[in-house]
């Protein structure tokens, strides 16, 4: 693997791993606070699955980088600008509807992406795709089912779900925005061309929104920059909480 390809693969693995780590942390914030016990357990399990995916990806990133950094060092000793996660993942939980809509957007994205990654020319990423797809299929059944329940439920649940869609829609375009990092990996047969996944994602979302008797915003998504380290104000607070113990007691272990 030449240096340019190695560098691109490292950044891409960080982007995937950071997104999963930040999303997992957001979901974990519901532990003990969900509307009912069954949902509390479900969200915690999804958070654990997503954390496991983050660990795999950050471990791979450290191996590709070749500078001796492991998953913990990458997770706890990088600053906000060094994180490469999608902006959608770092958005606050809000109410239960907002958390579900955020997860629903990401689950459809993950199912499409991980299906393609399972055919990656980079064997560790292909293995990750195969394993993680099994988890994502469950996550999607959960989030899609709840979007339907909330949309077709009471007037209040529909209002809150519509508000969540309206609030988070602006961040969804970044899911499919590419730069030279992705272009290099597409050419090498390591990742799929993201632009080919966008129409499938949009069709799935539009179909389920219609079934739930909700609507999509007319304005096109426009927020991006997370993959380049340009984040919203929310990530800094999240990292301060997540990294506080390791920053206070460096290199501690359980």
CSV table of C-alpha atoms in Angstrom, one decimal, residues 114-204:
chain,number,residue,atom,x,y,z
A,114,UNK,CA,-21.9,-1.5,5.3
A,115,UNK,CA,-23.5,-3.7,2.6
A,116,UNK,CA,-21.1,-2.2,0.1
A,117,UNK,CA,-18.1,-2.3,2.5
A,118,UNK,CA,-18.6,-6.0,3.0
A,119,UNK,CA,-17.3,-6.3,-0.6
A,120,UNK,CA,-14.3,-4.1,0.1
A,121,UNK,CA,-10.9,-4.9,-1.4
A,122,UNK,CA,-9.4,-4.2,2.1
A,123,UNK,CA,-10.1,-7.4,4.0
A,124,UNK,CA,-10.4,-6.0,7.5
A,125,UNK,CA,-12.9,-3.4,6.3
A,126,UNK,CA,-14.9,-6.2,4.5
A,127,UNK,CA,-15.0,-8.3,7.7
A,128,UNK,CA,-16.2,-5.2,9.6
A,129,UNK,CA,-19.0,-4.7,7.1
A,130,UNK,CA,-20.2,-8.3,7.3
A,131,UNK,CA,-20.3,-8.3,11.1
A,132,UNK,CA,-21.7,-4.8,11.6
A,133,UNK,CA,-24.4,-5.3,9.0
A,134,UNK,CA,-26.1,-7.9,11.2
A,135,UNK,CA,-26.3,-5.3,14.0
A,136,UNK,CA,-27.4,-2.5,11.8
A,137,UNK,CA,-30.3,-4.6,10.4
A,138,UNK,CA,-31.7,-4.8,14.0
A,139,UNK,CA,-31.1,-1.1,14.6
A,140,UNK,CA,-33.0,-0.2,11.4
A,141,UNK,CA,-36.0,-2.3,12.3
A,142,UNK,CA,-36.1,-0.6,15.7
A,143,UNK,CA,-35.8,3.0,14.4
A,144,UNK,CA,-38.0,2.6,11.4
A,145,UNK,CA,-40.7,0.9,13.5
A,146,UNK,CA,-40.6,3.8,16.0
A,147,UNK,CA,-40.7,6.5,13.3
A,148,UNK,CA,-43.9,4.9,12.0
A,149,UNK,CA,-45.4,4.6,15.5
A,150,UNK,CA,-44.7,8.2,16.4
A,151,UNK,CA,-45.8,9.5,13.0
A,152,UNK,CA,-49.1,7.6,13.1
A,153,UNK,CA,-49.6,7.9,16.8
A,154,UNK,CA,-51.0,10.9,18.6
A,155,UNK,CA,-51.1,14.5,17.4
A,156,UNK,CA,-48.3,15.3,19.8
A,157,UNK,CA,-46.0,12.4,18.8
A,158,UNK,CA,-46.5,13.3,15.1
A,159,UNK,CA,-45.7,17.0,15.8
A,160,UNK,CA,-42.5,16.1,17.7
A,161,UNK,CA,-41.3,13.7,15.0
A,162,UNK,CA,-42.0,16.2,12.2
A,163,UNK,CA,-40.0,18.8,14.2
A,164,UNK,CA,-37.1,16.4,14.5
A,165,UNK,CA,-37.1,15.7,10.8
A,166,UNK,CA,-37.2,19.5,10.1
A,167,UNK,CA,-34.3,20.1,12.6
A,168,UNK,CA,-32.0,17.3,11.5
A,169,UNK,CA,-32.6,17.3,7.7
A,170,UNK,CA,-30.0,20.0,7.1
A,171,UNK,CA,-27.2,17.6,8.2
A,172,UNK,CA,-28.0,14.6,6.0
A,173,UNK,CA,-26.3,15.8,2.9
A,174,UNK,CA,-22.9,15.3,4.5
A,175,UNK,CA,-23.5,11.6,4.5
A,176,UNK,CA,-22.8,11.5,0.8
A,177,UNK,CA,-20.3,14.4,0.3
A,178,UNK,CA,-16.9,13.2,-0.8
A,179,UNK,CA,-13.4,14.6,-1.1
A,180,UNK,CA,-10.0,13.4,-2.3
A,181,UNK,CA,-9.9,10.9,0.6
A,182,UNK,CA,-12.9,8.9,-0.6
A,183,UNK,CA,-12.0,9.4,-4.2
A,184,UNK,CA,-8.6,7.7,-3.6
A,185,UNK,CA,-10.2,4.8,-1.8
A,186,UNK,CA,-12.9,4.4,-4.5
A,187,UNK,CA,-10.3,4.2,-7.2
A,188,UNK,CA,-8.5,1.5,-5.1
A,189,UNK,CA,-11.6,-0.6,-4.7
A,190,UNK,CA,-11.7,-0.2,-1.0
A,191,UNK,CA,-15.0,1.8,-0.6
A,192,UNK,CA,-18.0,2.3,-2.8
A,193,UNK,CA,-18.8,5.5,-4.6
A,194,UNK,CA,-21.0,7.3,-2.1
A,195,UNK,CA,-23.0,9.2,-4.8
A,196,UNK,CA,-24.5,5.9,-5.9
A,197,UNK,CA,-25.9,5.3,-2.4
A,198,UNK,CA,-27.5,8.7,-2.1
A,199,UNK,CA,-30.6,8.1,-4.4
A,200,UNK,CA,-31.3,4.8,-2.6
A,201,UNK,CA,-31.1,6.5,0.8
A,202,UNK,CA,-33.3,9.3,-0.3
A,203,UNK,CA,-35.9,6.9,-1.8
A,204,UNK,CA,-36.0,4.8,1.4
